Coordinates of C-alpha atoms in Angstrom, one line a residue:
M14 CA 22.3 -24.7 4.9
A15 CA 24.6 -26.0 7.3
S16 CA 25.7 -22.4 8.9
F17 CA 23.7 -18.7 7.9
N18 CA 27.2 -16.4 6.4
D19 CA 25.5 -12.5 7.0
F20 CA 28.6 -11.3 5.3
G21 CA 29.3 -8.7 8.2
N22 CA 25.6 -6.6 6.5
S23 CA 23.0 -5.9 9.0
Q24 CA 20.3 -6.5 6.6
V25 CA 20.7 -9.8 5.9
A26 CA 21.8 -10.5 9.7
A27 CA 18.3 -9.5 10.3
L28 CA 16.2 -11.5 8.0
P29 CA 14.0 -13.7 9.9
A30 CA 14.3 -18.1 10.2
H31 CA 11.5 -18.8 7.5
L32 CA 13.4 -16.8 4.6
K33 CA 16.7 -18.0 5.5
Q34 CA 15.5 -21.7 4.6
F35 CA 15.6 -20.4 0.5
I36 CA 19.5 -19.1 1.0
V37 CA 22.2 -21.5 -0.9
E38 CA 25.8 -21.0 -1.3
Q39 CA 26.8 -19.3 -3.6
N40 CA 30.1 -21.6 -4.9
Y41 CA 31.7 -18.7 -6.3
D42 CA 34.5 -21.4 -8.2
H43 CA 31.7 -23.7 -9.7
Y44 CA 31.2 -20.5 -12.5
T45 CA 33.5 -21.4 -15.3
P46 CA 35.3 -19.4 -17.2
V47 CA 32.5 -19.5 -19.9
D48 CA 30.4 -18.0 -17.5
H49 CA 32.4 -15.5 -16.7
A50 CA 32.5 -14.5 -20.6
V51 CA 29.1 -14.7 -20.9
W52 CA 28.4 -12.2 -17.6
R53 CA 31.1 -10.1 -19.9
Y54 CA 29.6 -10.1 -22.8
V55 CA 26.4 -9.1 -21.5
M56 CA 27.4 -6.2 -19.5
R57 CA 29.8 -4.6 -22.1
Q58 CA 26.6 -5.3 -24.4
N59 CA 24.5 -3.5 -21.4
Y60 CA 26.8 -0.4 -21.1
S61 CA 26.9 0.1 -24.5
Y62 CA 23.4 0.3 -25.0
L63 CA 22.5 1.0 -21.8
K64 CA 24.0 4.5 -21.1
D65 CA 21.9 6.4 -23.4
I66 CA 18.2 4.5 -22.7
A67 CA 18.5 3.5 -19.0
Y68 CA 16.9 5.8 -16.5
Y69 CA 19.7 5.5 -13.9
P70 CA 23.7 5.8 -15.3
Y71 CA 24.7 2.4 -15.1
I72 CA 28.0 2.1 -14.2
P73 CA 27.6 5.0 -10.4
G74 CA 25.2 1.8 -10.6
L75 CA 28.0 -0.8 -10.7
N76 CA 29.8 0.8 -8.5
K77 CA 27.5 1.5 -5.2
A78 CA 26.3 -2.3 -5.5
G79 CA 29.5 -3.5 -5.8
L80 CA 29.4 -5.4 -9.8
S81 CA 32.3 -4.8 -12.7
I82 CA 31.9 -5.9 -15.8
E83 CA 34.6 -7.7 -15.9
K84 CA 33.5 -10.7 -13.5
I85 CA 30.6 -12.3 -12.0
P86 CA 29.8 -10.3 -8.7
N87 CA 31.1 -12.0 -6.0
L88 CA 28.5 -12.1 -2.5
Q89 CA 30.6 -10.6 -0.1
E90 CA 31.4 -7.7 -2.5
M91 CA 28.1 -6.7 -3.3
N92 CA 26.9 -6.5 0.4
D93 CA 30.1 -4.3 1.6
A94 CA 28.6 -2.1 -1.0
L95 CA 25.0 -2.4 -0.2
A96 CA 25.6 -2.4 3.3
K97 CA 26.5 1.9 2.1
I98 CA 22.8 2.3 1.0
G99 CA 21.3 -0.3 3.6
W100 CA 20.4 -3.0 1.3
G101 CA 22.0 -6.2 1.5
A102 CA 21.8 -9.6 -0.7
V103 CA 21.9 -13.2 -0.9
T104 CA 21.9 -16.1 -3.4
V105 CA 19.4 -18.5 -3.9
D106 CA 18.3 -21.4 -6.0
G107 CA 16.1 -20.0 -8.8
F108 CA 12.3 -19.3 -8.1
I109 CA 11.6 -18.6 -4.9
P110 CA 7.7 -18.4 -4.1
P111 CA 6.5 -14.8 -4.6
A112 CA 5.3 -14.5 -0.5
A113 CA 9.0 -15.5 -0.1
F114 CA 10.4 -12.7 -2.3
M115 CA 8.5 -9.9 -1.0
E116 CA 9.6 -10.3 2.0
Y117 CA 12.6 -10.1 1.3
Q118 CA 12.4 -7.0 -0.2
A119 CA 10.5 -5.7 2.8
Y120 CA 13.7 -6.1 4.8
R121 CA 15.6 -4.3 1.5
V122 CA 18.1 -7.9 1.1
L123 CA 18.1 -8.3 -2.9
V124 CA 17.1 -12.3 -4.0
I125 CA 20.1 -13.4 -6.6
A126 CA 19.4 -16.5 -8.3
A127 CA 22.9 -18.6 -7.8
D128 CA 23.3 -19.8 -11.4
I129 CA 24.3 -17.8 -14.6
R130 CA 22.4 -18.6 -17.5
Q131 CA 24.1 -21.2 -20.5
L132 CA 25.6 -19.4 -23.2
N133 CA 22.9 -20.1 -25.9
H134 CA 20.2 -18.6 -23.6
I135 CA 22.9 -15.4 -23.5
E136 CA 20.3 -12.6 -25.1
Y137 CA 17.5 -14.0 -22.5
T138 CA 16.2 -16.7 -20.2
P139 CA 13.0 -17.4 -18.5
A140 CA 14.9 -18.9 -15.7
P141 CA 16.2 -16.2 -12.6
D142 CA 20.2 -15.7 -13.1
I143 CA 22.5 -13.6 -11.6
I144 CA 22.8 -11.7 -15.0
H145 CA 19.0 -10.2 -14.1
E146 CA 19.1 -10.1 -10.5
S147 CA 22.1 -8.3 -10.0
A148 CA 22.9 -6.8 -13.4
G149 CA 19.0 -6.0 -13.8
H150 CA 18.1 -5.2 -9.9
A151 CA 21.1 -4.1 -8.1
P152 CA 21.9 -1.1 -10.7
I153 CA 19.2 1.3 -9.9
I154 CA 18.9 0.2 -6.2
A155 CA 21.0 3.3 -5.8
D156 CA 18.2 5.3 -6.1
H157 CA 16.6 6.5 -3.2
D158 CA 12.9 6.6 -4.5
Y159 CA 13.0 4.0 -6.2
H160 CA 14.4 1.5 -3.2
Q161 CA 12.0 3.5 -0.8
Y162 CA 9.1 1.5 -3.5
L163 CA 11.6 -1.4 -3.8
S164 CA 11.3 -1.9 0.2
Y165 CA 8.0 -0.7 0.6
F166 CA 6.3 -2.6 -2.1
G167 CA 8.1 -6.0 -0.1
S168 CA 5.8 -4.5 3.4
I169 CA 1.9 -4.5 1.0
G170 CA 3.1 -7.8 -0.7
A171 CA 4.4 -9.9 2.4
K172 CA 1.0 -9.4 3.9
A173 CA -1.0 -10.1 0.6
M174 CA -3.4 -13.1 -0.2
F175 CA -2.6 -16.5 -1.8
S176 CA -4.3 -19.2 -3.3
A177 CA -3.2 -22.9 -4.2
Q178 CA -3.6 -22.0 -7.3
D179 CA -1.2 -19.5 -7.2
F180 CA 1.6 -22.2 -5.9
D181 CA 0.7 -24.7 -8.8
L182 CA 1.7 -21.5 -11.2
Y183 CA 4.4 -21.2 -9.3
E184 CA 5.6 -24.3 -9.3
A185 CA 4.8 -24.8 -13.3
I186 CA 7.0 -21.4 -14.4
R187 CA 10.1 -22.7 -12.0
A188 CA 9.3 -26.1 -13.3
L189 CA 9.5 -24.8 -16.7
S190 CA 12.6 -22.0 -16.6
I191 CA 14.6 -25.3 -14.9
L192 CA 13.6 -27.3 -18.4
K193 CA 15.0 -24.5 -20.3
E194 CA 18.5 -24.0 -18.9
M195 CA 18.8 -27.7 -19.5
P196 CA 21.3 -28.6 -22.1
N197 CA 19.7 -30.8 -24.9
A198 CA 16.5 -30.6 -22.6
D199 CA 14.1 -33.0 -24.0
E200 CA 11.9 -31.5 -26.8
K201 CA 8.6 -32.9 -25.9
E202 CA 9.5 -32.6 -21.7
L203 CA 9.7 -28.6 -22.9
K204 CA 5.8 -28.9 -24.5
K205 CA 4.4 -30.7 -21.8
A206 CA 5.9 -27.9 -18.8
E207 CA 5.2 -24.8 -21.1
D208 CA 1.5 -26.4 -21.5
L209 CA 0.8 -27.0 -18.0
V210 CA 2.4 -23.4 -17.7
A211 CA -0.4 -22.2 -20.2
W212 CA -3.2 -24.1 -18.8
Q213 CA -2.5 -22.9 -15.1
Q214 CA -2.5 -19.1 -16.3
E215 CA -5.6 -19.9 -18.1
N216 CA -7.2 -21.4 -14.7
M217 CA -6.7 -19.6 -12.6
G218 CA -10.0 -18.8 -11.3
E219 CA -10.6 -15.2 -9.1
P220 CA -6.9 -13.8 -9.3
S221 CA -5.8 -13.8 -5.7
E222 CA -4.0 -10.6 -4.2
M223 CA -0.7 -11.9 -4.5
A224 CA -1.1 -12.9 -8.4
L225 CA -2.6 -9.3 -9.0
L226 CA 0.1 -7.9 -6.8
S227 CA 2.6 -10.2 -9.3
R228 CA 1.6 -8.1 -12.3
L229 CA 2.3 -4.6 -11.1
H230 CA 5.8 -5.8 -9.4
W231 CA 6.7 -7.4 -13.4
W232 CA 5.4 -4.2 -15.0
T233 CA 7.5 -2.0 -12.5
V234 CA 10.4 -3.7 -11.0
E235 CA 10.8 -6.2 -13.7
Y236 CA 9.8 -4.3 -17.0
G237 CA 8.8 -1.1 -16.0
L238 CA 9.7 2.2 -18.2
I239 CA 10.0 6.3 -16.8
G240 CA 9.5 9.0 -18.2
T241 CA 7.1 9.8 -21.6
L242 CA 5.1 7.5 -23.8
E243 CA 7.4 9.5 -27.0
N244 CA 10.6 8.9 -24.9
P245 CA 10.9 6.3 -21.6
K246 CA 13.9 4.8 -19.7
I247 CA 14.5 1.8 -18.9
Y248 CA 14.3 1.0 -15.1
G249 CA 12.9 -2.5 -15.4
A250 CA 15.3 -5.2 -14.3
G251 CA 13.6 -7.8 -17.0
L252 CA 14.5 -5.4 -19.7
L253 CA 18.0 -4.1 -18.1
S254 CA 19.4 -8.0 -18.1
S255 CA 18.1 -9.2 -21.6
I256 CA 20.1 -7.8 -24.3
G257 CA 17.7 -8.5 -26.8
E258 CA 15.0 -7.3 -24.9
S259 CA 15.8 -3.5 -23.9
A260 CA 16.6 -2.6 -27.6
S261 CA 13.4 -4.4 -29.1
C262 CA 11.6 -3.2 -26.5
M263 CA 12.1 0.3 -27.9
N264 CA 10.5 -1.1 -31.0
P265 CA 7.2 1.2 -32.4
D266 CA 5.3 -2.3 -32.2
V267 CA 5.6 -2.9 -28.3
E268 CA 2.9 -0.1 -27.3
K269 CA 3.6 2.4 -24.4
L270 CA 1.2 2.8 -22.3
W271 CA 0.7 4.7 -18.5
Y272 CA 1.1 3.5 -16.0
T273 CA -1.6 3.9 -13.7
I274 CA -3.9 1.1 -11.5
D275 CA -5.8 -0.4 -14.6
A276 CA -2.1 -2.6 -15.4
I277 CA -3.5 -5.4 -12.9
K278 CA -6.0 -6.5 -15.3
Y279 CA -2.7 -7.3 -17.7
S280 CA -1.6 -10.6 -17.6
Y281 CA 2.2 -11.4 -18.0
D282 CA 4.1 -14.3 -19.8
I283 CA 7.7 -14.7 -19.0
T284 CA 8.6 -16.8 -21.7
K285 CA 7.7 -14.3 -24.6
P286 CA 9.0 -10.6 -25.3
Q287 CA 6.1 -8.3 -23.5
P288 CA 4.2 -6.8 -26.4
H289 CA 3.4 -3.6 -24.2
L290 CA 4.8 -1.7 -21.3
F291 CA 4.0 0.9 -18.9
V292 CA 5.6 4.1 -18.7
T293 CA 5.6 6.0 -15.2
P294 CA 5.7 9.9 -15.6
T295 CA 7.9 9.4 -11.8
F296 CA 8.8 6.9 -8.8
Q297 CA 6.5 8.7 -6.7
N298 CA 3.7 7.1 -9.5
L299 CA 4.6 3.8 -8.5
I300 CA 3.8 4.2 -4.7
D301 CA 0.5 6.3 -5.4
V302 CA -0.5 3.2 -7.8
L303 CA 0.8 0.7 -5.1
E304 CA -1.1 2.8 -2.8
Q305 CA -4.7 2.4 -4.1
Y306 CA -4.4 -0.7 -4.7
A307 CA -3.5 -1.7 -1.6
D308 CA -6.8 -0.2 -0.1
T309 CA -8.7 -2.9 -1.8
M310 CA -6.2 -5.6 0.3
A311 CA -8.0 -7.3 2.9
F312 CA -5.0 -6.9 5.6
R313 CA -6.7 -2.7 4.9
V314 CA -10.4 -3.9 4.3
G315 CA -10.4 -6.8 7.0
G316 CA -13.7 -7.6 7.8
T317 CA -15.6 -10.2 5.7
I318 CA -14.1 -8.9 2.2
G319 CA -11.0 -10.4 4.2
L320 CA -12.3 -13.4 6.1
K321 CA -13.3 -14.6 2.8
K322 CA -10.5 -14.1 0.9
A323 CA -8.5 -15.9 4.1
L324 CA -11.1 -18.6 3.9
D325 CA -10.2 -19.1 0.2
S326 CA -6.7 -19.4 0.5
K327 CA -7.0 -22.2 2.6
N328 CA -3.2 -20.6 4.2
T329 CA -2.2 -19.7 7.1
C330 CA -3.5 -16.1 7.7
T331 CA -4.0 -13.0 10.7
A332 CA -7.4 -11.7 11.9
M333 CA -7.0 -8.4 13.6
Y334 CA -9.3 -7.7 16.0
S335 CA -9.9 -4.1 16.7
S336 CA -8.6 -4.2 20.2
G337 CA -5.5 -5.1 18.4
L338 CA -5.3 -9.1 19.5
Q339 CA -4.4 -10.8 16.9
V340 CA -5.2 -14.1 16.1
T341 CA -3.0 -16.4 13.8
G342 CA -4.8 -20.1 11.9
T343 CA -5.9 -20.8 8.9
I344 CA -9.4 -19.6 9.0
A345 CA -11.9 -21.9 8.7
E346 CA -15.2 -20.5 9.3
F347 CA -16.7 -16.9 10.3
K348 CA -20.6 -15.9 10.6
V349 CA -22.0 -12.7 9.8
N350 CA -25.7 -10.7 10.7
K351 CA -27.9 -9.2 8.1
S352 CA -25.3 -5.9 7.9
N353 CA -22.7 -8.8 6.4
E354 CA -20.4 -7.9 9.5
P355 CA -18.3 -10.9 11.5
Y356 CA -20.0 -11.9 14.5
F357 CA -18.2 -14.7 15.0
V358 CA -14.6 -16.2 13.7
K359 CA -13.1 -19.6 13.6
T360 CA -9.9 -21.3 13.0
S361 CA -8.4 -24.6 12.1
G362 CA -5.6 -26.5 13.2
P363 CA -2.8 -25.3 15.4
S364 CA -3.5 -21.2 16.3
A365 CA -2.0 -18.1 18.1
L366 CA -2.3 -15.0 19.8
S367 CA -0.4 -11.9 19.3
V368 CA -0.5 -8.4 20.3
N369 CA 1.5 -6.0 18.0
N370 CA 3.2 -9.2 16.0
K371 CA 4.7 -10.7 19.6
Q372 CA 3.5 -13.5 20.3
L373 CA 1.2 -13.4 23.7
Y374 CA 2.9 -16.2 26.6
G375 CA 1.5 -19.3 26.6
H376 CA -1.2 -18.5 23.2
G377 CA 1.4 -20.2 20.9
K378 CA 0.3 -23.2 18.6
N379 CA 0.8 -25.9 20.9
Y380 CA -1.3 -24.8 23.0
H381 CA -4.0 -23.7 20.9
K382 CA -2.8 -27.2 19.1
D383 CA -6.6 -27.2 17.5
G384 CA -7.6 -23.7 16.5
F385 CA -9.7 -21.3 18.3
S386 CA -12.7 -19.6 18.1
S387 CA -14.6 -16.4 19.7
P388 CA -17.4 -13.8 19.1
V389 CA -16.7 -10.5 17.5
G390 CA -18.9 -7.5 18.3
K391 CA -20.7 -5.7 20.9
L392 CA -22.5 -6.9 24.0
K393 CA -26.2 -6.3 24.0
G394 CA -27.7 -3.3 25.7
Y395 CA -23.8 -1.3 25.5
Q396 CA -23.2 1.3 22.9
K397 CA -19.6 1.1 24.2
P398 CA -17.8 -1.6 22.8
L399 CA -16.5 -4.3 25.2
E400 CA -12.6 -3.5 24.2
D401 CA -12.9 -0.1 25.6
F402 CA -14.7 -0.9 28.8
S403 CA -12.4 -0.1 32.1
E404 CA -12.1 -2.8 34.5
E405 CA -14.1 -0.4 36.7
E406 CA -16.8 -1.1 34.3
L407 CA -16.3 -4.7 33.8
S408 CA -16.7 -5.1 37.2
A409 CA -19.9 -3.1 37.5
I410 CA -21.1 -5.5 34.6
G411 CA -20.0 -8.5 36.4
I412 CA -17.0 -9.3 34.3
K413 CA -14.4 -10.0 37.2
E414 CA -11.5 -12.5 38.1
N415 CA -12.6 -15.5 40.0
E416 CA -16.2 -14.7 39.3
T417 CA -18.7 -16.6 37.3
A418 CA -19.9 -13.8 34.0
V419 CA -22.8 -14.4 31.5
L420 CA -21.8 -12.1 28.5
N421 CA -25.1 -11.5 25.7
F422 CA -23.7 -10.1 22.3
E423 CA -25.5 -8.3 19.8
S424 CA -25.3 -10.8 17.4
G425 CA -27.3 -13.6 19.9
I426 CA -23.9 -15.2 21.1
T427 CA -23.4 -16.0 24.7
V428 CA -21.2 -16.7 26.9
S429 CA -21.1 -18.0 30.3
G430 CA -18.6 -18.9 32.6
L431 CA -15.6 -18.8 35.8
V432 CA -13.6 -15.6 34.6
K433 CA -9.8 -16.5 35.2
S434 CA -7.9 -13.3 33.6
I435 CA -8.0 -10.5 31.6
L436 CA -6.1 -9.2 29.5
I437 CA -6.2 -5.1 28.8
N438 CA -3.2 -3.5 26.4
N439 CA -3.1 0.0 26.1
E440 CA -6.5 0.4 27.9
K441 CA -7.6 -2.1 25.3
V442 CA -9.6 -5.0 26.7
Q443 CA -8.3 -8.0 24.4
L444 CA -9.0 -11.2 25.9
I445 CA -11.3 -12.9 28.6
T446 CA -9.8 -16.2 29.8
F447 CA -12.8 -18.5 31.1
T448 CA -13.1 -22.2 32.5
D449 CA -16.1 -23.9 33.0
C450 CA -17.1 -21.8 29.8
T451 CA -20.1 -22.4 28.1
V452 CA -20.9 -20.7 24.0
K453 CA -24.1 -20.9 22.6
D454 CA -25.2 -18.9 19.3
K455 CA -28.6 -17.8 18.8
D456 CA -30.0 -20.8 18.1
S457 CA -29.0 -23.1 21.1
N458 CA -26.4 -24.5 19.2
I459 CA -23.0 -25.1 21.5
L460 CA -20.3 -23.6 19.9
F461 CA -17.7 -24.1 23.1
D462 CA -18.7 -26.9 26.0
P463 CA -17.0 -27.1 29.2
A464 CA -15.2 -30.1 29.1
W465 CA -13.1 -29.1 26.2
G466 CA -11.1 -27.3 28.3
I467 CA -10.2 -23.4 29.1
Y468 CA -12.0 -21.3 26.6
D469 CA -10.1 -17.9 25.7
M470 CA -12.5 -15.3 24.2
A471 CA -11.0 -12.9 22.3
V472 CA -12.3 -9.3 22.7
G473 CA -13.2 -6.5 19.9
E474 CA -15.8 -4.9 18.1
K475 CA -14.7 -5.5 14.2
I476 CA -12.5 -7.3 12.4
V477 CA -9.8 -4.1 11.2
S478 CA -7.3 -6.5 9.3
V479 CA -6.7 -9.8 7.6
F480 CA -3.2 -11.1 6.4
C481 CA -1.9 -13.8 4.9
G482 CA 0.5 -15.4 7.3
A483 CA 1.5 -15.7 11.0
A484 CA 1.7 -12.4 13.2
D485 CA 4.8 -13.2 14.6
K486 CA 6.2 -15.7 12.1
E487 CA 9.7 -16.3 14.3
E488 CA 7.5 -17.8 17.3
F489 CA 4.7 -19.4 14.6
I490 CA 7.7 -21.0 12.7
E491 CA 5.9 -20.7 9.6
I492 CA 7.4 -22.3 7.0
P493 CA 6.3 -21.0 3.3
H494 CA 6.2 -23.2 0.6
K495 CA 9.4 -24.6 -0.9
S496 CA 9.8 -26.0 -3.7
A497 CA 10.9 -29.6 -4.3
T498 CA 12.1 -29.4 -7.3
G499 CA 15.8 -28.4 -7.7
T500 CA 17.7 -26.7 -10.2
H501 CA 19.8 -28.2 -12.9
H502 CA 23.6 -28.5 -12.2
V503 CA 25.7 -29.6 -15.4
Q504 CA 28.3 -32.5 -15.3
Y505 CA 30.9 -31.8 -17.9
D506 CA 32.5 -33.8 -20.2
S507 CA 35.8 -34.1 -21.1
S508 CA 35.3 -31.6 -24.4
T509 CA 33.4 -28.8 -22.7
L510 CA 36.3 -29.2 -19.9
E511 CA 38.5 -28.7 -22.6
L512 CA 36.5 -25.3 -24.2
H513 CA 36.5 -24.3 -20.3
Q514 CA 40.6 -24.2 -20.1
L515 CA 40.5 -22.2 -23.6
Y516 CA 38.3 -19.7 -22.3
Q517 CA 40.9 -19.3 -19.7
Q518 CA 43.7 -18.7 -20.7
V519 CA 42.1 -16.0 -23.1
R520 CA 41.0 -14.7 -19.6
N521 CA 44.8 -14.8 -18.8
R522 CA 45.8 -13.2 -21.6
R523 CA 43.8 -10.1 -21.7
H524 CA 44.4 -9.9 -17.4
T525 CA 47.9 -10.8 -17.6
G526 CA 49.0 -10.3 -20.7
G527 CA 52.0 -12.7 -22.5
D528 CA 52.5 -14.1 -25.7
Y529 CA 49.7 -12.9 -28.1
G530 CA 51.0 -15.4 -30.5
F531 CA 49.9 -18.1 -27.7
L532 CA 46.5 -17.1 -28.7
G533 CA 47.1 -18.7 -32.3
N534 CA 47.0 -22.2 -30.5
V535 CA 43.7 -21.3 -28.7
W536 CA 42.2 -20.5 -32.2
R537 CA 43.6 -23.8 -33.9
K538 CA 42.2 -26.2 -30.7
L539 CA 38.6 -24.0 -30.5
Q540 CA 39.0 -24.8 -35.0
A541 CA 39.5 -28.3 -34.5
N542 CA 36.9 -28.9 -31.6
H543 CA 35.1 -26.7 -30.8
H544 CA 34.0 -25.1 -34.1
D545 CA 30.3 -24.2 -33.4
D546 CA 31.7 -21.5 -30.3
W547 CA 31.2 -17.5 -31.4
L548 CA 32.2 -16.0 -28.2
C549 CA 35.9 -17.3 -27.4
A550 CA 36.9 -16.4 -30.4
L551 CA 35.2 -13.1 -30.6
E552 CA 37.0 -12.5 -27.3
I553 CA 40.3 -13.4 -28.8
L554 CA 39.7 -11.1 -32.0
E555 CA 38.9 -8.5 -29.3
L556 CA 42.0 -9.1 -27.4
L557 CA 44.3 -8.8 -30.6
D558 CA 42.5 -5.9 -32.0
H559 CA 43.2 -4.3 -28.7
E560 CA 46.8 -4.8 -28.8
N561 CA 47.8 -4.7 -32.5
A562 CA 49.0 -8.5 -32.7
E563 CA 49.1 -10.9 -35.0
T564 CA 47.3 -9.5 -38.0
Q565 CA 46.8 -12.5 -39.9
L566 CA 45.4 -14.5 -37.1
A567 CA 43.3 -11.5 -36.5
L568 CA 41.9 -11.4 -40.3
E569 CA 41.0 -15.3 -40.1
I570 CA 38.9 -14.8 -37.3
K571 CA 37.3 -12.1 -38.1
G572 CA 36.4 -14.0 -41.3
F573 CA 35.4 -16.6 -39.4
L574 CA 32.7 -15.0 -37.8
E575 CA 31.5 -12.6 -40.2
Q576 CA 30.5 -15.6 -42.5
K577 CA 28.9 -17.7 -38.9
A578 CA 27.1 -14.3 -38.5
A579 CA 26.1 -14.3 -42.2
Q580 CA 25.1 -18.2 -42.8
E581 CA 23.4 -18.5 -39.1
P582 CA 20.9 -16.2 -38.3
E583 CA 20.6 -17.2 -34.4
F584 CA 24.1 -15.5 -34.0
T585 CA 23.8 -13.1 -36.4
K586 CA 23.0 -10.1 -33.8
L587 CA 25.2 -11.7 -31.3
I588 CA 28.2 -11.4 -33.6
N589 CA 28.1 -8.2 -35.1
D590 CA 27.1 -6.6 -31.9
G591 CA 30.8 -7.9 -30.3
L592 CA 31.9 -6.8 -33.7
Y593 CA 30.9 -3.5 -33.3
L594 CA 32.2 -3.0 -29.3
I595 CA 35.7 -4.0 -30.9
K596 CA 35.2 -1.0 -33.0
H597 CA 33.3 0.6 -30.7
P598 CA 35.9 -0.1 -27.4
I599 CA 34.4 0.7 -23.9
E600 CA 36.5 3.3 -22.0
Q601 CA 39.0 1.5 -20.3
N602 CA 38.4 3.1 -17.2
L603 CA 35.0 1.9 -17.1
I604 CA 36.2 -1.6 -17.0
F605 CA 36.7 -1.9 -13.6

């Protein structure tokens, strides 16, 4: 990304560097006339149906998000509108890793895929696209209770532990979604990609925190219903942006379940309609369920459970001592006592020390480049935790600068060396730095040798929190996993470029008027060179019907569409739904 455009939006401007790496230019001029027609068709169908079944008033929601029915949204216009409710928006290239997606939500920034679905996937696409992200997520973002839930979910998701299997599944899903949006994708490659996703889903092992949180996200933010089991309303973006599933989801054969913590037991398949959906009575219930799950997560539980999750994760994690000191690195080892409480923690590779998510001066990953290790727990013979000792009390037991000290921990670990400095913050002893230091365990095994240099000993009775990622992400310059697989960008042949021109000519007539008889020329070219097209023909018919012009031409086009709907099942619902809106047009004041 050559330069960063924050669109004059304070939420976007506040994004940290590790999230900015996913942002791409929207390149608004790259959207074709067919793309705009796809947007318009979906949005008109959405309004026609969702005005009665969506939880949040659809048109007011579109207005507040800077969207219109007539054209693909411009990111600047969206940011201008969203800024008024404390949100922003950026465009990205397809799926981004779940951890990054969650963190964007925490910063109150909508992540919008820059691409738009192809015409042949107009009802639904497994790939994230601008219809799903903006027409799905954005209209409801103005609801205060809902956007509070969304940002709170993001802040919790940003701390969730994830696994190598999570990354493998993410890559498999991303690759499949890209293939599915490719025109004329190879069937063998598609089958291979689908099989890989299925295999990854079946071989995840014990689901990580991120995997379970992703389920809660899917069954609420993406596919949630609100109200009663008998008469629910749609608020999930996946349903709001799918003109197929938004209708079919209300069928009795789609099971409706109350949304509780049990939703984490239900996995999902992004490539197929969902066989069941969850209904919440209120948005507050979403927060209550999220709190219930968060109480089981490593960032709240800490201790052995948290460290075990971090060890299994094999990713950069942060362990926080009860003194407030945060140790960031890859957890390589930890030891527990008979009560299953940690008494020693070790990281490998670049590590850092922080307090209140701000890196301590001189304790970055360049200084602790080979890892970090330290005891956890109380000193032997003292009821009071070492972190709570006053300077006088420290001095009384021989811990003072420029003097040799010997610290015997309840665990049997012994630390002896010359005290170089003592860090105290908010009346908590957090770090004691030694020179000429030896650290041994209860069996006299060397944990630190004086020849290794200066020893920084973390102070704290317990590990109270463990979370994924760095405490100070900006200083640690933590770059989350970013896929090397790029989305596919079509190279249009001369025939397709001609079709784009025909769509543009219809669009011009709709917006500027003129000789509607000219549309007969467009129709004849469609019949001659693009006989499979139905959407441009539908747009011509809509215009002629609305203007009561060229009656004979309108009858000819209508006959063609009705015949196509009758003979080609894949177009039946699309064409009939389009014809319905010609007979029952949207009020003009709503097409803004």
